[in-house]
Coordinates of C-alpha atoms in Angstrom, one line a residue:
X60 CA 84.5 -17.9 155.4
X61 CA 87.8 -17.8 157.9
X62 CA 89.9 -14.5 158.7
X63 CA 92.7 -14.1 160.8
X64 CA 94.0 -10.6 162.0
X65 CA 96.6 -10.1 164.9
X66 CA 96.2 -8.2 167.6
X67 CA 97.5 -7.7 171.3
X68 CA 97.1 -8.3 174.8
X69 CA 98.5 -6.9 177.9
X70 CA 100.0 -9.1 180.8
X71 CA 101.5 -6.8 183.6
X72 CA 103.8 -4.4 181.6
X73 CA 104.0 -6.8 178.8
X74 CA 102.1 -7.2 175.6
X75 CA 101.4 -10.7 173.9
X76 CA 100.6 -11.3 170.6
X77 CA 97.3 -12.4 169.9
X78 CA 95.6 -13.4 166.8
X79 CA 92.0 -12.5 166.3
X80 CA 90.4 -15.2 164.3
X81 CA 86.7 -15.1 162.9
X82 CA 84.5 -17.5 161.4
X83 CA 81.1 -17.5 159.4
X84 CA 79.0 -20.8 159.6
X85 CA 75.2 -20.9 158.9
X86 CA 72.8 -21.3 161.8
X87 CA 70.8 -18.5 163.8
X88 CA 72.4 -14.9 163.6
X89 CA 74.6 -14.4 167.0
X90 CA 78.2 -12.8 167.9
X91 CA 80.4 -15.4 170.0
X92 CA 83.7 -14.2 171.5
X93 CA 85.7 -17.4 172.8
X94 CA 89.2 -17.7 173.8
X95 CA 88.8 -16.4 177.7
X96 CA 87.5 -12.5 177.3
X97 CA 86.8 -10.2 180.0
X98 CA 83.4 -8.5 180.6
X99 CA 84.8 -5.9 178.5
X100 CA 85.6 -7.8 176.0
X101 CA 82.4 -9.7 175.8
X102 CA 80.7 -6.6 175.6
X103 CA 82.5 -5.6 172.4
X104 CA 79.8 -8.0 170.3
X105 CA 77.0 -4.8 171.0
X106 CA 79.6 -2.2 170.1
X107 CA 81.1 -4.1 166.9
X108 CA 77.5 -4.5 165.7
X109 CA 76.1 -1.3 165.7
X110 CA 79.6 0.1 164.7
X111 CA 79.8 -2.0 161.7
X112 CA 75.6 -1.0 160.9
X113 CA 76.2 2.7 161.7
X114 CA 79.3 2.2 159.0
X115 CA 77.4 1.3 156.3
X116 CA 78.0 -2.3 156.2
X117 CA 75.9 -5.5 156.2
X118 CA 75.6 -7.4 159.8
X119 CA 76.2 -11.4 159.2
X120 CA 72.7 -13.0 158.9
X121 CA 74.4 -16.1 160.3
X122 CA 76.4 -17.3 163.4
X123 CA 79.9 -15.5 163.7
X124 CA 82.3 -17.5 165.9
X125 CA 85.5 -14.8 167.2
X126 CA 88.7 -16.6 168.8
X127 CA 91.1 -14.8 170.6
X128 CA 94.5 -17.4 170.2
X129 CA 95.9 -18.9 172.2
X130 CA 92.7 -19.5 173.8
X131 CA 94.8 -19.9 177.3
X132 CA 95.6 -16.4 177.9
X133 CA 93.2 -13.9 179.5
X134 CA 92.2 -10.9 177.4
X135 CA 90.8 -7.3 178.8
X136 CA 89.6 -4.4 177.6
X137 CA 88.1 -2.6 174.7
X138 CA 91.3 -2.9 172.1
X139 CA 89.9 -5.7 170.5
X140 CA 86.9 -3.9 169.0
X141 CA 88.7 -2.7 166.1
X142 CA 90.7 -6.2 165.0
X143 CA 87.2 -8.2 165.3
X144 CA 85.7 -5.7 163.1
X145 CA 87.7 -5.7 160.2
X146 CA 87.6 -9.9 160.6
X147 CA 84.1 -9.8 160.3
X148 CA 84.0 -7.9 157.3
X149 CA 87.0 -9.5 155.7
X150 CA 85.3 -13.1 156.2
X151 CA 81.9 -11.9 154.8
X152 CA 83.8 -10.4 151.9
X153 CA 83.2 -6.8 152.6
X154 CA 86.5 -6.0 153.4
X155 CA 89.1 -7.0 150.3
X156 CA 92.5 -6.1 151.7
X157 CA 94.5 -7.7 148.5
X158 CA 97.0 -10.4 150.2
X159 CA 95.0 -10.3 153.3
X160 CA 96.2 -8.6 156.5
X161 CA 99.4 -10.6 157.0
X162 CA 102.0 -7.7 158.7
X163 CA 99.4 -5.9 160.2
X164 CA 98.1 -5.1 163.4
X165 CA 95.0 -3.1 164.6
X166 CA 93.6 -1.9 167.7
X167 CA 91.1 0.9 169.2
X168 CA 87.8 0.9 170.7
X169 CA 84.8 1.3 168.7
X170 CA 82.1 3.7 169.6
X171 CA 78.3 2.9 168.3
X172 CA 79.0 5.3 165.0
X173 CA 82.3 3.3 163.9
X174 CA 84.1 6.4 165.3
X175 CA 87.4 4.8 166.7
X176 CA 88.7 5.9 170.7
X177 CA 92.0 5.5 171.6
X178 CA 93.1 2.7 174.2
X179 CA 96.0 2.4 177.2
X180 CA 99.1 0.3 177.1
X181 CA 99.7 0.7 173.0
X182 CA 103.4 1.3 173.7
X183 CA 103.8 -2.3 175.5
X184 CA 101.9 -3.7 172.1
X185 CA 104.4 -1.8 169.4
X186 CA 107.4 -3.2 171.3
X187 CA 106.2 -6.6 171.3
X188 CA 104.3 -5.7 167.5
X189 CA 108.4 -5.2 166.3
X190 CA 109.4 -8.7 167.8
X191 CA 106.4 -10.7 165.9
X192 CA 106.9 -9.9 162.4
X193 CA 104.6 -7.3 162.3
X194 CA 105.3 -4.0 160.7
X195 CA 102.6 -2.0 160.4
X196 CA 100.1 -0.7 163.0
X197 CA 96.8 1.0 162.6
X198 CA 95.0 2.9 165.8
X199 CA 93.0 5.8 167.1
X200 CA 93.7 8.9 167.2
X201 CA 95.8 10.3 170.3
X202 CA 98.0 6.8 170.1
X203 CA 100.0 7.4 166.9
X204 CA 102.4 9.0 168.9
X205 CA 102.8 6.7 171.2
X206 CA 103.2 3.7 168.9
X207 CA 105.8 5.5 166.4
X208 CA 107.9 6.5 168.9
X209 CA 110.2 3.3 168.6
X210 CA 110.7 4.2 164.9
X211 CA 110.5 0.5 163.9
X212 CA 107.0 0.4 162.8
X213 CA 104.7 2.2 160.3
X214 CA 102.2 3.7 161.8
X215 CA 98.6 4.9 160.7
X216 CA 95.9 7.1 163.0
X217 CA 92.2 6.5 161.4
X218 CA 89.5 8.3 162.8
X219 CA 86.6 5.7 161.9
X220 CA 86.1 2.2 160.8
X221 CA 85.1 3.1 157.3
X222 CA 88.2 5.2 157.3
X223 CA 90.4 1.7 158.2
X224 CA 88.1 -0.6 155.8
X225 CA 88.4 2.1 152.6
X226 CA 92.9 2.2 153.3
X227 CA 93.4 -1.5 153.5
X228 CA 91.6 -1.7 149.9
X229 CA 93.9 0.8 148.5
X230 CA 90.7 3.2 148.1
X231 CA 91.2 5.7 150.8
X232 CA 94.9 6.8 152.4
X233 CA 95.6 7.8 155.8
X234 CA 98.3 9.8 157.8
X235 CA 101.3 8.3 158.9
X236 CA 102.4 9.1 161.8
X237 CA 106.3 10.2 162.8
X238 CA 107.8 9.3 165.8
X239 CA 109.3 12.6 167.2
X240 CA 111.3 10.9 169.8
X241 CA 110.1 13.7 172.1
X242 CA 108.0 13.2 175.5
X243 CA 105.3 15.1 177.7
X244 CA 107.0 16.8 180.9
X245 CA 103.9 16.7 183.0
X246 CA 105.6 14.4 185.5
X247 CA 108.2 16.7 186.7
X248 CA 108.3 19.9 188.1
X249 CA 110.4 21.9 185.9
X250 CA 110.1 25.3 188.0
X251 CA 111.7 24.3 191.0
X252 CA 114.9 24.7 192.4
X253 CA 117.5 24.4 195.3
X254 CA 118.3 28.1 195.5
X255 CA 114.6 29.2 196.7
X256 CA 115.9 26.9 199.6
X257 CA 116.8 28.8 202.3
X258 CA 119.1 27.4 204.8
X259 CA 119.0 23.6 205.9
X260 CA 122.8 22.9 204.2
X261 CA 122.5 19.9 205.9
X262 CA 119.7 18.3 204.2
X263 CA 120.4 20.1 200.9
X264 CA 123.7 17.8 201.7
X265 CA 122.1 14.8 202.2
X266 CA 119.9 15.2 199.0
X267 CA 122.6 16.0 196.8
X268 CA 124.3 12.6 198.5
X269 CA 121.2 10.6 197.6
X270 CA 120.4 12.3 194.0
X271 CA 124.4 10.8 193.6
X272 CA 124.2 7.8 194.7
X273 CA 120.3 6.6 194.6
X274 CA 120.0 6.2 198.3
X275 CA 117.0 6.9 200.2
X276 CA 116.4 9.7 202.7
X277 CA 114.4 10.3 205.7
X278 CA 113.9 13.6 206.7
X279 CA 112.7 14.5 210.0
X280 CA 111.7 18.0 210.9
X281 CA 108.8 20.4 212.9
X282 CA 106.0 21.7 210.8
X283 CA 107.5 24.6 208.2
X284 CA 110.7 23.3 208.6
X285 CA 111.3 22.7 204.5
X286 CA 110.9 19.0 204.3
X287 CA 108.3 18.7 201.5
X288 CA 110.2 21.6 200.0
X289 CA 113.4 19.9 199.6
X290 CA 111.7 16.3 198.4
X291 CA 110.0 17.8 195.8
X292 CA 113.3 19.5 194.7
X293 CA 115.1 16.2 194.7
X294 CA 114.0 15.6 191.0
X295 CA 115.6 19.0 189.5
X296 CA 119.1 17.2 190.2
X297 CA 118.6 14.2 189.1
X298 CA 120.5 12.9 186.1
X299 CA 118.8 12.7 182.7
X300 CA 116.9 9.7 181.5
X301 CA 118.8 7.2 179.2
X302 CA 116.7 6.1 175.9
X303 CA 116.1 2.5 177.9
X304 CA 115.0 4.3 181.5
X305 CA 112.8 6.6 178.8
X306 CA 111.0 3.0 177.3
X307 CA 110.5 1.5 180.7
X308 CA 109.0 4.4 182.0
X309 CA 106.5 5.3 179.1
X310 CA 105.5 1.4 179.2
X311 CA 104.6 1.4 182.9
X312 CA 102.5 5.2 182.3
X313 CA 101.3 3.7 179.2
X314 CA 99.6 0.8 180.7
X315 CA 98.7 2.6 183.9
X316 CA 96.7 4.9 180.9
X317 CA 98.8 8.2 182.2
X318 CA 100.1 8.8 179.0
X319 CA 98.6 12.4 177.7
X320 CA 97.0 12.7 174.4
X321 CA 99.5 11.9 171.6
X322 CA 102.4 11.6 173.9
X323 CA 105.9 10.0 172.8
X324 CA 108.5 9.1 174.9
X325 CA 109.0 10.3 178.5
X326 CA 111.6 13.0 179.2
X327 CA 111.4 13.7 182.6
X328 CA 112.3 11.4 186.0
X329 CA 108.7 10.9 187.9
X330 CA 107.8 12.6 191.5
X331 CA 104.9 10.7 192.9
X332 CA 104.1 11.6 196.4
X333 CA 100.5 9.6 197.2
X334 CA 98.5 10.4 200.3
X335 CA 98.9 8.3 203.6
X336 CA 95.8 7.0 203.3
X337 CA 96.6 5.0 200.3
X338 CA 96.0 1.1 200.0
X339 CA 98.4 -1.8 200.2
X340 CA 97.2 -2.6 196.2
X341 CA 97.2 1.0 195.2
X342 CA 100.7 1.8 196.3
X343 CA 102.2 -1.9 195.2
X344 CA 100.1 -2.5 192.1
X345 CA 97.1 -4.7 192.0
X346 CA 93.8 -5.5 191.4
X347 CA 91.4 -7.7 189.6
X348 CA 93.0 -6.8 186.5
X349 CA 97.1 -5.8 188.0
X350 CA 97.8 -2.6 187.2
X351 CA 100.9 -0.6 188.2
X352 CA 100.8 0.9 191.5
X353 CA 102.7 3.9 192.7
X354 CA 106.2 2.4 193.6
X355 CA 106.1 1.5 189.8
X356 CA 104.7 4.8 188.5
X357 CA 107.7 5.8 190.3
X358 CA 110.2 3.8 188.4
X359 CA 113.6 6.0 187.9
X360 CA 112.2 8.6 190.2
X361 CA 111.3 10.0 193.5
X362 CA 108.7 8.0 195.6
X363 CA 107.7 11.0 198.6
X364 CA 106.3 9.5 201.9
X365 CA 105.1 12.2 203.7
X366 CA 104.1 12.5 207.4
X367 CA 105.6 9.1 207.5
X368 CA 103.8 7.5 210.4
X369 CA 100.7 8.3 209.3
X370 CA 100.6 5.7 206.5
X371 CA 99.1 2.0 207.5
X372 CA 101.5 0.0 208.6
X373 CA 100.7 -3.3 206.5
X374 CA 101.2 0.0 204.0
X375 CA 104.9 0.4 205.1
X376 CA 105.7 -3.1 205.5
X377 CA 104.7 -3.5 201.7
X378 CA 107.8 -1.7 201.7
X379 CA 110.3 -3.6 202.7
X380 CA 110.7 -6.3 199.6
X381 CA 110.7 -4.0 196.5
X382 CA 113.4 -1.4 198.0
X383 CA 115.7 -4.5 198.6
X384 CA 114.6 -6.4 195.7
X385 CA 113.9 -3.1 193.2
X386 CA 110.5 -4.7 191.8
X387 CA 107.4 -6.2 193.0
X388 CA 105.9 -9.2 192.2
X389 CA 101.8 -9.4 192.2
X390 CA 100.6 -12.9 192.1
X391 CA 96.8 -14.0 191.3
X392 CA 95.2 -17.3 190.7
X393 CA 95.6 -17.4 187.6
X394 CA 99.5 -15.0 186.8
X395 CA 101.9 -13.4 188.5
X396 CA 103.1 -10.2 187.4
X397 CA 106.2 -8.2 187.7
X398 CA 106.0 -5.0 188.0
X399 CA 110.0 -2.3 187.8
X400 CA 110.3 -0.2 191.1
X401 CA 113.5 0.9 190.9
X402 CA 113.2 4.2 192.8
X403 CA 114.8 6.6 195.3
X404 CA 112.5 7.0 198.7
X405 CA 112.2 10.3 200.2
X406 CA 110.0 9.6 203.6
X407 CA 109.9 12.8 205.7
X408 CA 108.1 13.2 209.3
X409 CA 107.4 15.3 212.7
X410 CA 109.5 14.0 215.4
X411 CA 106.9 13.5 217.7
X412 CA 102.8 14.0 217.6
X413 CA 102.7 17.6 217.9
X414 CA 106.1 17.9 215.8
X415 CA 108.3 20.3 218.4
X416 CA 110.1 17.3 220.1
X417 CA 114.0 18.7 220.5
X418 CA 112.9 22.3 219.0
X419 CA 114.4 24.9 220.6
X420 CA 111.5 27.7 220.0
X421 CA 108.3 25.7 220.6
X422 CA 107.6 23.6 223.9
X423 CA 107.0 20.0 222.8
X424 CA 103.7 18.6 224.4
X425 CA 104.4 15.1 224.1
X426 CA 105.4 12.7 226.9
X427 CA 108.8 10.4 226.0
X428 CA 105.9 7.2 226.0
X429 CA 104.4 9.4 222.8
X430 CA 106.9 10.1 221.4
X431 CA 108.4 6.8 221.4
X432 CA 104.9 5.0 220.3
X433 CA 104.9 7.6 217.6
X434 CA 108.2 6.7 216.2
X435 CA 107.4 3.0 216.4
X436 CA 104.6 3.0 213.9
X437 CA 108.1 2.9 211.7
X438 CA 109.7 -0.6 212.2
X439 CA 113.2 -1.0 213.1
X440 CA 113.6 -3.0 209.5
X441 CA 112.4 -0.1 207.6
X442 CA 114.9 2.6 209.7
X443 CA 117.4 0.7 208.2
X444 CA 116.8 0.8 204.9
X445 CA 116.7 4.6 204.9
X446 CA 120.7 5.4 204.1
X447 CA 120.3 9.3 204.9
X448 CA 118.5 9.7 207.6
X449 CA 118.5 13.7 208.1
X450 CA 117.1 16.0 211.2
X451 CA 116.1 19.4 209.8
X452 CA 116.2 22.8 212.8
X453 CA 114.3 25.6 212.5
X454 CA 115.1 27.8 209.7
X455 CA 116.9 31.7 211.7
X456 CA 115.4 34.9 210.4
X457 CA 119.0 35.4 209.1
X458 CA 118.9 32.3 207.0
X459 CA 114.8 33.2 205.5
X460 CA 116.1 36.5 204.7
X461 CA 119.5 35.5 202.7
X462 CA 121.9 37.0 204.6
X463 CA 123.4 33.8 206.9
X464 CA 126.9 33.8 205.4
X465 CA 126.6 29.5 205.8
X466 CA 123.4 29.3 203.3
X467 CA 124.2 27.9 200.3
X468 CA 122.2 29.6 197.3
X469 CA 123.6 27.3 194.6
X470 CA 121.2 26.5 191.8
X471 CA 119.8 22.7 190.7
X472 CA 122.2 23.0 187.8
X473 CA 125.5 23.5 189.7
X474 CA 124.4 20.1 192.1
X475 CA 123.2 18.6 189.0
X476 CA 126.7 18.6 187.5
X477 CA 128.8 17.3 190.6
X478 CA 125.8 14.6 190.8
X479 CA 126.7 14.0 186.9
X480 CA 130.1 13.2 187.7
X481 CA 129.9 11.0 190.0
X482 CA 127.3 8.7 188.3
X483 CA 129.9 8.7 185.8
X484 CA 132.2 7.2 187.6
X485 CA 129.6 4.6 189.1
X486 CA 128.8 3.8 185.8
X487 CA 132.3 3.0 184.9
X488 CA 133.2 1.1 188.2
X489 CA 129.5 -1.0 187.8
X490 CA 129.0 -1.3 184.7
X491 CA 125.1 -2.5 183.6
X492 CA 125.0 -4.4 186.5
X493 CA 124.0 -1.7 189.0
X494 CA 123.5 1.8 188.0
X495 CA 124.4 3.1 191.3
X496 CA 126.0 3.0 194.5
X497 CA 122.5 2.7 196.3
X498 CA 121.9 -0.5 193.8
X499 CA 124.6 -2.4 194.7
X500 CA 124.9 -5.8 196.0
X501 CA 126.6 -7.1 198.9
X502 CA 128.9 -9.1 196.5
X503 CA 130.0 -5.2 195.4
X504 CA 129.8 -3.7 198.7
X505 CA 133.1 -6.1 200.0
X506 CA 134.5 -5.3 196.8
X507 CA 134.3 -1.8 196.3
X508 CA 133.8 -0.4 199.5
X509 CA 136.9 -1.6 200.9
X510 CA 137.8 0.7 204.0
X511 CA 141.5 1.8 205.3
X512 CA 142.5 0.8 208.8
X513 CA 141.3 4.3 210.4
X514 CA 138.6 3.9 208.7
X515 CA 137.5 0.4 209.5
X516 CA 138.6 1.1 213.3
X517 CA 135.8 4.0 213.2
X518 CA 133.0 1.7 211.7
X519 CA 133.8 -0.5 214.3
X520 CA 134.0 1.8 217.4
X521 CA 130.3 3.1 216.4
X522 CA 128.7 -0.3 215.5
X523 CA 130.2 -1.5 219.2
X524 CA 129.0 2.2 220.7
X525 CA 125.4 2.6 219.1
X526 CA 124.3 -1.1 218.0
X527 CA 124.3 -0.9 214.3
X528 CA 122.9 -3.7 212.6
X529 CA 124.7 -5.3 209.3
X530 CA 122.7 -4.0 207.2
X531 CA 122.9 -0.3 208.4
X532 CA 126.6 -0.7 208.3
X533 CA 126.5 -1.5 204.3
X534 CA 124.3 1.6 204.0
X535 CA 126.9 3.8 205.8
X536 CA 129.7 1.3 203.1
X537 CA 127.4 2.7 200.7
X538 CA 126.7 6.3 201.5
X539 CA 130.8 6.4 201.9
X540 CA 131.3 5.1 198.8
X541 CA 129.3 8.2 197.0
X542 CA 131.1 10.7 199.6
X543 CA 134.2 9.8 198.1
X544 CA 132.8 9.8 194.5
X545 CA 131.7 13.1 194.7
X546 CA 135.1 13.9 195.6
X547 CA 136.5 12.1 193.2
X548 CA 138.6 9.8 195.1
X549 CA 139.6 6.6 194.4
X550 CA 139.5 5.4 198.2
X551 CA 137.5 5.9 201.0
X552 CA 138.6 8.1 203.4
X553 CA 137.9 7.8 207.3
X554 CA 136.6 11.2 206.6
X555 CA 133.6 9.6 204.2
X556 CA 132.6 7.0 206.7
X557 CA 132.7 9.6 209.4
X558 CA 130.1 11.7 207.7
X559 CA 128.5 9.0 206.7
X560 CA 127.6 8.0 210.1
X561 CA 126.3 10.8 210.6
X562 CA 123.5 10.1 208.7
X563 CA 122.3 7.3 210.5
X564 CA 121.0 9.5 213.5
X565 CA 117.8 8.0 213.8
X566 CA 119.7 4.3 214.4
X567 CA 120.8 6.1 217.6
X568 CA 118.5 5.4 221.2
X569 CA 116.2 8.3 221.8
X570 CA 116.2 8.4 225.3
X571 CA 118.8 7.2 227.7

């Protein structure tokens, strides 16, 4: 007897629909998975078996041929236990599901009992699932959540195989589950905020800048100087997640298998901050089977760098493409992958090995050849895409202690609102086509960027003075343009460019 059931595979972030077709012929008793599985995969014949046995149902005494169509597309993973299951028992007329299983889709790893396990990347499958025809969706527990979240799909969590076998004959119910639209905050740190910052109202300047206008930001400080303090704090001001940044951003987690237990939707902007001694594949994506790396786990977030020169340098090259290009592609032999990586870089550093180069308390050790071979483990190319470049003093005992009448104790709410409003008025001016100032082409820059004639007359004196390159004089276009947003003015005042420039310290020469 023939059975067909569909099913899905993950590509990248994507999710393809496959259909999980099984065959009884006589001959010698044998499972055979065709249609390109992985190891995985191929091991699923040992688990299906015993799970179907320890169910209470007959194993085939004859040869059971299972194709995974189209037979061109790779397949991974244990998700396919669960479809190839019910096809067995459906073509050996165990499993009478009255109009066959046309509509639905299954998925969930099978343990040796028939207990079902829930799987990674389900949320990529229920968005493809709604654009296939499919409506309704049975998996493991801890992934109901995750696949009703869209709304568009009925959704059943079954604990077991016999469970699954007993609802499809109308013998046995199961729970539906209901997407409650609501997401897991574990990404975010939630108890944070700007006014435990004391002093630095320069950087908490530059940040606010940034969190307005999705630039990125280098900060470069001694030791205890605030700079992992202020990154982390970058998120708290960030504007809230639209319902299609949400669905991106659950996908990538879901197929990365971050998701918590019976997660929806996420709620919060992500703050990854790896350790320099990360990998090339881990921070990009990659492997044998591509999986999302960290630039994409930090898709509509905060990507931290810290102690900057520190990571690899192939590391930091990696770089260069996906904060120009805002994704990264990850080619194999056999498919290339796209992977989002849309995010706001936050690199910070010492300014020299021992980290008291310029400081006005501590005697810096280093010679000017350190110092300099230090600061050159960052390329020139990679300087320049950093818009705010920001040099952090040593806090005063007057500033730690509150009483400095220039520290600013404003909370993340209040910079959360001016932030607000000028993404507002981004979005208007853009449109879909780039959410923010930081995102915007050079087609954009000439057009909205457009300087007056003391203005222009100051971008030029400094580009002749301190050898800016083009593209750091779009960043400074750029970092004007949110200046005067914030403001909410219409043009861009020689006052924006000038403090704009002043961001781009690093571009200057160190030594003369």
């Amino acid at each position: 007897m023939f059975s067909k059931i569909r099913s899905f595979a993950l590509s990248g972030i994507e999710a393809l629909p496959i259909d999980i077709e099984v065959d009884v012929v006589s001959g010698l008793p044998t499972l055979q998975i065709v249609g390109l599985p992985d190891a995985a995969l191929r091991e699923a014949r040992e688990r299906v078996v015993s799970a179907i046995r320890n169910s209470g149902f007959d194993v085939p005494s004859k040869r059971v041929i299972v194709n995974l169509a189209p037979a061109d597309v790779h397949k991974e993973g244990t998700s396919f236990d669960l479809p190839i299951a019910l096809g067995i028992l459906e073509a050996t007329g165990q499993l009478s599901s009255n109009g066959g299983l046309a509509g639905w889709a299954t998925m969930g790893e099978l343990a040796l009992s028939g207990e079902l396990r829930k799987v990674f990347g389900v949320l990529p499958m229920a968005l493809s699932a709604s654009a296939s025809q499919v409506s309704k969706f049975v998996v493991a527990p801890g992934n109901g959540q995750e696949a009703a979240c869209l709304g568009a799909l009925q959704v059943y969590e079954a604990r077991n195989l016999r469970e699954v076998v007993r609802f499809l004959e109308g013998t046995g119910a199961l729970q539906e589950v209901r997407g409650s639209g609501e997401g897991a905050e574990t990404f975010s740190s939630t108890d944070m905020d700007f006014s435990e910052v004391r002093g630095q109202r320069f950087a908490k300047r530059a940040l606010e800048i940034a969190a307005a206008g999705a630039h990125n930001v280098l900060l470069v400080g001694a030791p205890g100087t605030g700079k992992s303090m202020l990154a982390k704090r970058l998120a708290t001001i960030l504007p809230p997640l639209n319902l299609q940044e949400r669905l991106e951003l659950t996908r990538i987690y879901s197929v990365a298998n971050l998701l918590p237990a019976g997660s929806g939707l996420l709620k919060l902007r992500p703050f990854r901050s790896p350790h320099h001694t990360i990998s090339s594949a881990a921070l990009m994506g990659g492997g044998s089977a591509p999986r999302p790396g960290e630039i994409s786990l930090a898709h509509h977030g905060v990507l931290f760098l810290d102690e900057l020169p520190e990571f690899h340098r192939d590391v930091l090259e990696a770089l260069r493409q996906p904060l120009e290009e805002r994704f990264i592609v990850v080619a194999r032999a056999k498919e290339v992958l796209r992977f989002p990586a849309h995010f706001i870089l936050v690199a910070a550093m010492n300014p020299c090995p021992c980290g008291y180069f310029g400081s006005a308390r501590r005697t810096c050790r280093c010679s000017p050849f350190q110092v300099q071979r230090y600061r050159s483990k960052v390329s020139g190319p990679l300087w320049d895409r950093m818009d705010l470049q920001v040099e952090l003093p040593m806090v005063k005992w007057s500033e730690w202690e509150g009483r400095s009448s220039e520290d600013s104790q404003e909370t993340s709410a209040d910079i959360r609102r001016r932030v607000l409003q000028a993404r507002r008025i981004q979005e208007e001016r853009l449109g879909t086509g780039a959410w923010a100032n930081g995102a915007m082409t050079t087609r954009q820059v000439r057009r909205y960027c457009a300087l007056g004639d003391a203005g222009r007359r100051l971008l030029e004196r400094t580009m002749e003075k301190l050898g800016f390159s083009a593209r750091s004089l779009d960043r400074i276009l750029k970092v004007s343009r949110t200046l005067a947003d914030l403001e909410g003015s219409e043009a861009i005042e020689e006052a924006h460019v000038a403090e704009a420039i002043q961001y781009r310290s690093l571009d200057r020469p160190l030594f003369t």
